[in-house]
Short mmCIF file of C-alpha atoms and ligand atoms in Angstrom, two decimals:
data_model
loop_
_atom_site.label_atom_id
_atom_site.label_comp_id
_atom_site.label_asym_id
_atom_site.label_seq_id
_atom_site.Cartn_x
_atom_site.Cartn_y
_atom_site.Cartn_z
CA MET A 465 0.00 0.00 0.00
CA ALA A 466 2.77 2.35 1.02
CA ALA A 467 4.58 1.69 -2.26
CA LYS A 468 1.48 2.62 -4.25
CA ARG A 469 0.94 5.99 -2.59
CA PRO A 470 3.73 7.94 -4.41
CA CYS A 471 2.32 6.71 -7.74
CA THR A 472 -1.17 7.90 -6.76
CA VAL A 473 0.19 11.28 -5.66
CA THR A 474 2.23 11.62 -8.85
CA ALA A 475 -0.78 10.69 -10.97
CA THR A 476 -2.92 13.25 -9.13
CA VAL A 477 -0.31 15.96 -9.63
CA VAL A 478 0.04 15.11 -13.32
CA LEU A 479 -3.74 15.07 -13.77
CA THR A 480 -4.11 18.38 -11.96
CA LEU A 481 -1.33 19.95 -14.05
CA PHE A 482 -2.90 18.53 -17.18
CA LEU A 483 -6.28 20.06 -16.32
CA TRP A 484 -4.67 23.35 -15.41
CA THR A 485 -2.80 23.59 -18.66
CA HIS A 486 -5.84 22.52 -20.67
CA LEU A 487 -8.40 25.07 -19.61
CA SER A 488 -10.68 23.94 -22.40
CA VAL A 489 -11.60 20.75 -20.51
CA GLN A 490 -15.36 21.12 -20.29
CA ALA A 491 -16.94 17.79 -19.49
CA PRO A 492 -17.03 16.61 -15.88
CA VAL A 493 -15.40 13.28 -15.11
CA ASN A 494 -18.67 11.52 -14.26
CA GLY A 495 -21.89 12.99 -15.55
CA SER A 496 -22.98 16.58 -14.94
CA LYS A 497 -25.02 16.44 -11.76
CA TRP A 498 -24.32 18.67 -8.83
CA SER A 499 -26.24 20.30 -6.03
CA TYR A 500 -25.68 22.45 -2.96
CA LEU A 501 -26.50 19.75 -0.41
CA GLY A 502 -26.25 16.00 -0.01
CA ALA A 503 -24.15 13.43 -1.85
CA GLU A 504 -23.51 15.86 -4.73
CA GLY A 505 -23.12 18.90 -2.47
CA GLU A 506 -20.40 21.48 -2.79
CA LYS A 507 -17.85 19.50 -0.79
CA MET A 508 -18.00 16.88 -3.55
CA TRP A 509 -17.86 19.25 -6.51
CA ALA A 510 -14.09 18.95 -6.96
CA LYS A 511 -14.37 15.21 -7.59
CA LYS A 512 -16.25 15.72 -10.83
CA TYR A 513 -15.14 19.28 -11.50
CA PRO A 514 -11.44 19.63 -10.63
CA PHE A 515 -11.39 23.43 -10.89
CA CYS A 516 -13.75 23.63 -7.90
CA GLY A 517 -10.86 22.39 -5.77
CA GLY A 518 -8.33 24.67 -7.46
CA LEU A 519 -7.17 28.24 -7.16
CA PHE A 520 -8.88 31.63 -7.46
CA GLN A 521 -12.21 30.27 -6.26
CA SER A 522 -15.26 32.42 -5.52
CA PRO A 523 -17.15 33.66 -3.58
CA ILE A 524 -15.05 35.27 -0.87
CA ASP A 525 -15.44 37.39 2.23
CA PHE A 526 -14.34 41.02 1.98
CA HIS A 527 -12.55 41.73 5.24
CA ASP A 528 -10.28 44.64 6.00
CA ASP A 529 -7.01 42.70 5.96
CA ILE A 530 -7.30 41.95 2.24
CA LEU A 531 -8.76 45.23 0.97
CA GLN A 532 -6.58 47.71 -0.88
CA TYR A 533 -7.75 51.06 -2.20
CA ASP A 534 -7.00 51.60 -5.90
CA SER A 535 -7.56 55.11 -7.25
CA THR A 536 -7.37 53.86 -10.86
CA LEU A 537 -10.62 51.87 -10.61
CA LEU A 538 -13.10 53.77 -12.77
CA PRO A 539 -16.87 53.91 -12.22
CA ILE A 540 -18.65 51.07 -14.04
CA GLU A 541 -20.05 52.29 -17.35
CA LEU A 542 -22.98 50.44 -18.88
CA GLU A 543 -23.98 50.59 -22.52
CA GLY A 544 -27.23 49.33 -24.05
CA TYR A 545 -28.64 48.26 -20.69
CA ASN A 546 -31.91 50.05 -21.37
CA VAL A 547 -33.46 47.37 -23.57
CA SER A 548 -36.66 48.21 -25.46
CA SER A 549 -39.85 46.70 -24.05
CA PHE A 550 -40.56 45.41 -27.57
CA GLU A 551 -37.79 42.88 -26.97
CA GLN A 552 -38.07 39.80 -24.77
CA PHE A 553 -35.92 38.22 -22.08
CA ILE A 554 -36.26 34.46 -21.56
CA LEU A 555 -36.63 33.44 -17.91
CA THR A 556 -35.61 29.83 -17.16
CA ASN A 557 -35.52 27.52 -14.16
CA ASN A 558 -32.29 25.58 -14.74
CA GLY A 559 -32.62 23.46 -11.60
CA HIS A 560 -30.01 25.49 -9.72
CA SER A 561 -31.33 29.04 -10.02
CA VAL A 562 -33.69 31.24 -11.97
CA LYS A 563 -31.87 32.62 -14.98
CA MET A 564 -32.77 35.43 -17.39
CA SER A 565 -31.16 35.63 -20.81
CA LEU A 566 -29.77 39.03 -21.74
CA SER A 567 -29.03 40.79 -24.97
CA PRO A 568 -25.39 40.86 -26.20
CA THR A 569 -26.03 44.49 -27.11
CA MET A 570 -25.71 45.19 -23.39
CA ASN A 571 -22.07 45.94 -22.58
CA VAL A 572 -19.85 46.89 -19.68
CA ARG A 573 -17.29 49.53 -20.53
CA SER A 574 -14.45 50.70 -18.27
CA LEU A 575 -12.91 47.21 -18.09
CA PRO A 576 -9.73 46.13 -19.91
CA ASN A 577 -11.93 44.60 -22.67
CA ARG A 578 -15.50 45.04 -23.79
CA TYR A 579 -17.72 42.55 -22.00
CA SER A 580 -21.19 41.73 -23.35
CA ALA A 581 -24.09 40.46 -21.26
CA ALA A 582 -25.18 36.82 -21.49
CA GLN A 583 -27.51 36.19 -18.57
CA LEU A 584 -28.37 37.09 -14.99
CA HIS A 585 -29.40 34.83 -12.12
CA LEU A 586 -29.85 34.90 -8.36
CA HIS A 587 -28.61 33.16 -5.22
CA TRP A 588 -30.63 33.11 -1.99
CA GLY A 589 -31.21 31.40 1.37
CA ASN A 590 -34.50 30.15 2.76
CA ARG A 591 -37.54 31.54 4.56
CA ASN A 592 -36.07 30.77 8.00
CA LYS A 593 -32.55 31.98 7.31
CA GLN A 594 -32.56 34.87 4.91
CA GLU A 595 -28.80 34.95 4.42
CA GLY A 596 -28.26 33.72 0.91
CA SER A 597 -25.68 36.06 -0.63
CA GLU A 598 -22.51 34.41 -1.91
CA HIS A 599 -20.08 37.23 -1.14
CA THR A 600 -19.95 38.47 2.41
CA ILE A 601 -18.63 41.73 3.86
CA GLY A 602 -16.75 41.42 7.13
CA GLY A 603 -18.30 37.96 7.57
CA ARG A 604 -21.83 39.30 7.10
CA HIS A 605 -24.19 37.68 4.62
CA PHE A 606 -26.83 39.63 2.76
CA ALA A 607 -30.28 38.20 2.00
CA ALA A 608 -29.57 37.38 -1.64
CA GLU A 609 -27.26 38.20 -4.54
CA LEU A 610 -27.80 38.95 -8.22
CA HIS A 611 -25.14 38.05 -10.79
CA ILE A 612 -25.08 39.66 -14.22
CA VAL A 613 -22.74 37.52 -16.32
CA HIS A 614 -20.81 39.00 -19.26
CA TYR A 615 -18.27 37.48 -21.65
CA ASN A 616 -15.24 39.10 -23.24
CA SER A 617 -16.69 39.93 -26.65
CA ASP A 618 -13.46 41.55 -27.87
CA GLN A 619 -11.73 38.18 -27.69
CA TYR A 620 -14.41 35.50 -27.90
CA LEU A 621 -17.45 34.72 -30.02
CA ASP A 622 -19.86 33.80 -27.26
CA MET A 623 -20.33 32.87 -23.62
CA ASN A 624 -19.48 29.19 -24.16
CA SER A 625 -16.13 29.81 -25.80
CA ALA A 626 -15.21 32.46 -23.20
CA ALA A 627 -16.31 30.62 -20.04
CA ASP A 628 -13.09 28.69 -19.48
CA LYS A 629 -10.60 31.37 -20.55
CA SER A 630 -8.72 33.28 -17.88
CA ASP A 631 -9.94 36.63 -19.28
CA GLY A 632 -13.26 35.21 -20.46
CA LEU A 633 -15.91 36.50 -18.07
CA ALA A 634 -16.87 39.55 -16.04
CA VAL A 635 -19.66 39.36 -13.48
CA LEU A 636 -21.40 42.31 -11.84
CA ALA A 637 -22.64 41.23 -8.42
CA ILE A 638 -25.38 43.06 -6.55
CA LEU A 639 -26.02 42.34 -2.89
CA ILE A 640 -29.69 42.33 -1.90
CA GLU A 641 -31.10 43.22 1.52
CA ILE A 642 -34.61 43.43 2.95
CA GLY A 643 -36.20 46.87 2.77
CA GLN A 644 -38.46 48.75 0.38
CA PHE A 645 -40.55 47.04 -2.28
CA ASN A 646 -38.54 47.06 -5.49
CA PRO A 647 -40.66 47.48 -8.67
CA SER A 648 -37.71 46.70 -10.94
CA TYR A 649 -37.00 43.31 -9.35
CA GLU A 650 -40.73 42.64 -9.50
CA LYS A 651 -40.41 42.65 -13.30
CA ILE A 652 -38.61 39.30 -12.82
CA PHE A 653 -40.14 38.03 -9.56
CA SER A 654 -43.73 38.35 -10.81
CA HIS A 655 -43.04 35.56 -13.33
CA PHE A 656 -41.82 32.92 -10.88
CA GLN A 657 -45.12 31.02 -11.07
CA ASN A 658 -44.36 30.27 -14.73
CA VAL A 659 -40.94 28.79 -14.00
CA LYS A 660 -41.64 26.92 -10.78
CA TYR A 661 -40.08 23.68 -12.01
CA LYS A 662 -36.81 22.71 -13.61
CA ASP A 663 -36.56 23.31 -17.38
CA GLN A 664 -39.64 25.53 -17.48
CA GLU A 665 -39.21 28.86 -19.22
CA THR A 666 -41.22 31.94 -20.00
CA SER A 667 -40.62 35.13 -21.94
CA ILE A 668 -40.95 38.52 -20.30
CA SER A 669 -40.88 42.03 -21.69
CA ALA A 670 -37.41 43.52 -21.69
CA PHE A 671 -36.69 46.52 -19.47
CA ASN A 672 -33.87 48.77 -18.31
CA VAL A 673 -31.61 46.27 -16.52
CA GLN A 674 -29.65 49.11 -14.94
CA GLU A 675 -32.64 49.52 -12.58
CA LEU A 676 -31.47 46.31 -10.87
CA LEU A 677 -28.13 47.90 -9.93
CA PRO A 678 -27.43 50.19 -6.98
CA ASP A 679 -27.14 53.95 -7.63
CA ARG A 680 -23.43 54.10 -6.89
CA LEU A 681 -21.62 52.41 -9.76
CA ASP A 682 -18.31 53.92 -8.63
CA GLU A 683 -18.04 51.99 -5.35
CA TYR A 684 -17.14 48.33 -5.66
CA TYR A 685 -14.84 45.45 -4.75
CA ARG A 686 -12.74 44.05 -7.61
CA TYR A 687 -10.88 40.75 -7.77
CA GLU A 688 -10.11 37.85 -10.08
CA GLY A 689 -12.03 34.73 -9.15
CA SER A 690 -14.17 31.94 -10.52
CA LEU A 691 -17.64 30.78 -11.41
CA THR A 692 -19.36 29.94 -8.11
CA THR A 693 -21.01 26.84 -9.63
CA PRO A 694 -19.44 23.83 -11.34
CA PRO A 695 -17.29 23.73 -13.37
CA CYS A 696 -15.88 26.62 -11.25
CA TYR A 697 -13.60 27.93 -14.02
CA PRO A 698 -11.21 30.57 -12.66
CA SER A 699 -12.25 32.93 -15.44
CA VAL A 700 -14.22 35.71 -13.76
CA LEU A 701 -13.30 39.34 -13.24
CA TRP A 702 -15.57 40.14 -10.30
CA THR A 703 -17.13 43.53 -9.57
CA VAL A 704 -19.17 43.40 -6.37
CA PHE A 705 -20.94 46.66 -5.68
CA ARG A 706 -20.45 48.06 -2.21
CA LYS A 707 -24.02 49.24 -1.61
CA PRO A 708 -26.81 46.66 -1.55
CA VAL A 709 -30.18 47.14 -3.21
CA GLN A 710 -33.44 46.51 -1.38
CA VAL A 711 -36.38 44.22 -2.03
CA SER A 712 -39.34 43.84 0.33
CA GLN A 713 -39.75 40.97 2.78
CA GLU A 714 -42.64 39.67 0.62
CA GLN A 715 -40.54 39.79 -2.54
CA LEU A 716 -37.72 37.91 -0.85
CA LEU A 717 -40.17 35.32 0.44
CA ALA A 718 -41.44 34.79 -3.12
CA LEU A 719 -37.86 34.10 -4.24
CA GLU A 720 -37.32 31.70 -1.35
CA THR A 721 -40.52 29.72 -1.74
CA ALA A 722 -41.71 29.79 -5.37
CA LEU A 723 -39.18 27.56 -7.11
CA TYR A 724 -38.16 23.91 -7.23
CA CYS A 725 -34.91 22.21 -8.32
CA THR A 726 -36.93 19.30 -9.62
CA GLN A 727 -39.17 18.83 -12.64
CA GLN A 728 -42.93 19.19 -12.42
CA ASN A 729 -43.66 15.47 -12.39
CA ASP A 730 -40.92 14.53 -9.92
CA PRO A 731 -42.36 12.39 -7.10
CA ALA A 732 -39.86 13.90 -4.64
CA PRO A 733 -40.01 17.68 -5.22
CA LEU A 734 -36.99 19.59 -3.94
CA GLU A 735 -37.36 23.25 -3.01
CA MET A 736 -34.87 25.61 -4.58
CA VAL A 737 -33.33 27.11 -1.43
CA ASN A 738 -29.83 27.90 -0.11
CA ASN A 739 -28.37 27.94 -3.61
CA PHE A 740 -25.25 29.79 -2.58
CA ARG A 741 -21.69 28.51 -2.37
CA ARG A 742 -19.80 29.03 0.90
CA VAL A 743 -16.97 31.59 0.91
CA GLN A 744 -13.60 30.28 -0.23
CA GLU A 745 -10.16 30.87 1.22
CA PHE A 746 -8.51 33.89 -0.30
CA GLU A 747 -4.95 34.98 0.29
CA ARG A 748 -4.53 37.80 -2.19
CA MET A 749 -5.66 41.40 -2.19
CA VAL A 750 -9.08 42.65 -3.24
CA LEU A 751 -8.96 46.09 -4.81
CA VAL A 752 -11.57 48.60 -3.69
CA SER A 753 -12.59 51.70 -5.60
CA PHE A 754 -13.58 53.63 -2.47
CA ARG A 755 -11.87 54.76 0.70
CA GLN A 756 -12.97 52.96 3.82
CA ASP A 757 -14.88 55.03 6.38
CA PRO A 758 -14.08 54.45 10.07
CA VAL A 759 -17.16 52.29 10.64
CA ARG A 760 -16.43 50.07 7.61
CA SER A 761 -12.76 49.73 8.44
CA GLY A 762 -13.58 47.96 11.67
CA LEU A 763 -13.69 51.01 13.92
CA SER A 764 -17.25 50.60 15.14
CA ILE A 765 -19.21 53.55 16.50
CA GLY A 766 -18.87 51.97 19.95
CA PHE A 767 -15.11 51.79 19.59
CA VAL A 768 -14.87 55.40 18.38
CA LEU A 769 -17.06 56.56 21.30
CA SER A 770 -14.93 54.58 23.76
CA VAL A 771 -11.80 56.29 22.44
CA VAL A 772 -13.42 59.74 22.74
CA VAL A 773 -14.64 59.07 26.31
CA ALA A 774 -11.32 57.56 27.35
CA SER A 775 -9.44 60.56 25.87
CA SER A 776 -11.73 63.02 27.67
CA LEU A 777 -11.32 61.21 30.97
CA GLY A 778 -7.57 61.15 30.44
CA ALA A 779 -7.51 64.90 29.79
CA VAL A 780 -9.55 65.56 32.95
CA ALA A 781 -7.20 63.34 34.98
CA VAL A 782 -4.12 65.18 33.65
CA LEU A 783 -5.70 68.57 34.43
CA ALA A 784 -6.64 67.40 37.93
CA LEU A 785 -3.10 66.16 38.53
CA ALA A 786 -1.60 69.41 37.26
CA PHE A 787 -3.95 71.44 39.47
CA TRP A 788 -3.06 69.29 42.48
CA LEU A 789 0.68 69.66 41.83
CA ILE A 790 0.40 73.45 41.53
CA ARG A 791 -1.57 73.65 44.77
CA ARG A 792 0.93 71.37 46.48
CA LYS A 793 3.81 73.52 45.31
CA LYS A 794 2.14 76.72 46.54
CA SER A 795 1.31 75.10 49.84
CA SER A 796 4.89 73.91 50.38
CA LYS A 797 6.23 77.40 49.49
CA ARG A 798 3.91 78.94 52.07
CA THR A 799 5.10 76.45 54.69
CA LYS A 800 8.72 77.39 53.99
CA GLU A 801 7.90 81.12 54.31
CA ASP A 802 6.04 80.40 57.54
CA LYS A 803 9.14 78.66 58.95
CA GLY A 804 11.17 81.92 58.57
CA VAL A 805 8.87 83.96 60.91
CA ILE A 806 10.02 84.57 64.53
CA TYR A 807 7.13 84.34 66.85
CA LYS A 808 7.15 86.66 69.78
CA PRO A 809 5.49 85.42 72.93
CA ALA A 810 2.20 87.09 73.37
CA ILE A 811 1.98 89.63 76.11
CA SER A 812 -1.24 89.68 78.05
CA LYS A 813 -3.25 92.81 78.11
CA GLU A 814 -2.74 93.15 81.85
CA GLU A 815 1.04 92.87 81.51
CA GLU A 816 0.95 95.39 78.74
CA ASN A 817 -1.09 97.77 80.78
CA THR A 818 1.19 97.22 83.79
CA SER A 819 4.26 97.82 81.84
CA LYS A 820 2.72 100.90 80.36
CA ALA A 821 1.74 102.11 83.69
ZN1 ZN B 822 -24.03 33.23 -9.65
#
């Protein structure tokens, strides 16, 4: 057994190197099934999809130690995002998420290449634990996350040929939190009943997809990572916007309860919930386009207040000490002066009178 181990290790290394140098490997080793839980859950992905166990994996947590401000990061510029309502987007349940096809006339500018839109989809939690974002900030999950997937249309013909290339994809990620009703997200969410089951699809009127993004397109996290689903190709230039957008509690609940991973006639229906990958280890720097404020950089309001109170108390203590020292000095000076006085014995009034007499 011991003699066999080096051969196994060598074979594994060779296979891994082979896969790394042949990024065009598309087909999984055994079939194409995967899920978020169970026997085909994310811990098992790497067995069929070697890249899932490789480098540059997404999603990640954005914590202060790995963030680096970069003044050269330009605001995200979108082109053609306002699609005419005469056009249609196809909404599909692909068994892992709800996906909406997008027009390749939608582009992201301000990146090293032109990237054209292919599709968008969502990740979410469940009705009891509404923490389904993939990326986290300082360890904190958001309720859900929208991914708008683009391919490098300067270099590649389409999404499929770009997906496994190191400069192939660019994803805009939008964190979603509970808040106000969002009429723009409703343009997608209101069609969930038509795509409840796997492989169902419906067409919806196109709209201005920029409405799904936060207002601030100049504040984001930027890093090079991977697809967050098998085959996990390390081919994604990530832009995760700093500010989340809001949807209402009811809208989020619709996302968490309307869809199934299974087909309509499946005797064991499986709810489409918790379709987010856990954060991956990350030991490089994430560039940020904005300067951290004290609260974001880990200095909580409580900490800042503590520092202010402690400083004030310190100042009072120093003043009190100084005041006490001055008083002490004056008092000791007075004592010294007092020591120099020669006291004459008092003469009683009678004696005085007598002597005068
Ligand atoms: Zn995604």
